[in-house]
Amino acid sequence: MMINNAISRWYSHSDAKFKTRVREMYKSSPLQKKGQCIQSSKYPAMGITIDYLIEKDSIKEVIHGGSVSGCTN
């Protein structure tokens, strides 16, 4: 998803190589209550929690933040 590429740029240096494709995303991360998690390929302890508000087949809002540690399934 292009929105995941844009968001991941805000969370680390360009070498973090976040897995931003839908099929690469994880289900969660420690202490995360909802949404999904985008994992860094280079840094196992680095993830981004992300939740989408979808309305009428369109993304209306995206809530995101750094995860406490790496993503989990």
Short mmCIF file of C-alpha atoms in Angstrom, two decimals:
data_model
loop_
_atom_site.label_atom_id
_atom_site.label_comp_id
_atom_site.label_asym_id
_atom_site.label_seq_id
_atom_site.Cartn_x
_atom_site.Cartn_y
_atom_site.Cartn_z
CA MET A 1 0.00 0.00 0.00
CA MET A 2 1.35 3.39 -0.92
CA ILE A 3 0.06 4.93 2.30
CA ASN A 4 2.19 2.45 4.29
CA ASN A 5 5.29 3.53 2.33
CA ALA A 6 4.65 7.18 3.18
CA ILE A 7 4.03 6.48 6.86
CA SER A 8 7.07 4.21 7.27
CA ARG A 9 9.41 7.03 6.13
CA TRP A 10 8.54 9.00 9.29
CA TYR A 11 9.70 6.28 11.70
CA SER A 12 13.31 5.51 10.87
CA HIS A 13 16.25 5.96 8.57
CA SER A 14 15.81 4.90 4.96
CA ASP A 15 17.69 1.62 5.60
CA ALA A 16 14.96 0.17 7.86
CA LYS A 17 13.20 -1.43 4.86
CA PHE A 18 9.71 -1.80 6.32
CA LYS A 19 7.50 -4.58 4.94
CA THR A 20 4.67 -2.37 3.70
CA ARG A 21 2.72 -4.73 1.42
CA VAL A 22 -0.60 -5.99 2.81
CA ARG A 23 0.54 -9.63 2.62
CA GLU A 24 3.71 -8.79 4.63
CA MET A 25 1.94 -7.09 7.55
CA TYR A 26 1.72 -8.75 10.95
CA LYS A 27 -1.42 -9.15 13.05
CA SER A 28 -0.16 -7.29 16.11
CA SER A 29 2.69 -6.25 18.40
CA PRO A 30 3.12 -6.30 22.21
CA LEU A 31 0.57 -4.05 23.98
CA GLN A 32 -1.26 -3.31 20.70
CA LYS A 33 -5.05 -3.50 21.06
CA LYS A 34 -6.21 -3.21 17.43
CA GLY A 35 -4.98 -2.74 13.89
CA GLN A 36 -1.95 -4.32 12.25
CA CYS A 37 1.82 -3.97 12.44
CA ILE A 38 4.42 -3.06 9.80
CA GLN A 39 7.78 -4.75 10.57
CA SER A 40 11.25 -3.55 9.65
CA SER A 41 13.25 -6.10 7.63
CA LYS A 42 16.56 -4.80 8.97
CA TYR A 43 15.70 -4.07 12.61
CA PRO A 44 13.70 -6.91 14.27
CA ALA A 45 12.74 -4.80 17.30
CA MET A 46 11.26 -1.99 15.18
CA GLY A 47 7.62 -1.92 14.07
CA ILE A 48 4.85 0.52 13.30
CA THR A 49 1.31 -0.05 14.58
CA ILE A 50 -1.32 1.01 12.10
CA ASP A 51 -5.11 1.00 11.96
CA TYR A 52 -7.30 2.08 9.04
CA LEU A 53 -10.79 3.58 9.25
CA ILE A 54 -12.54 2.49 6.06
CA GLU A 55 -15.74 4.09 4.89
CA LYS A 56 -17.52 3.27 1.60
CA ASP A 57 -14.57 1.23 0.29
CA SER A 58 -12.11 4.08 0.88
CA ILE A 59 -9.54 4.76 3.58
CA LYS A 60 -10.91 7.72 5.52
CA GLU A 61 -8.38 7.85 8.37
CA VAL A 62 -5.15 6.16 9.40
CA ILE A 63 -3.94 5.99 13.00
CA HIS A 64 -0.30 5.00 13.45
CA GLY A 65 2.51 4.98 15.98
CA GLY A 66 5.77 3.26 16.83
CA SER A 67 5.37 -0.19 18.37
CA VAL A 68 6.84 -1.09 21.76
CA SER A 69 8.90 -3.84 20.08
CA GLY A 70 8.82 -5.95 16.93
CA CYS A 71 5.62 -7.23 15.34
CA THR A 72 4.03 -10.62 16.11
CA ASN A 73 1.48 -12.90 14.48
#
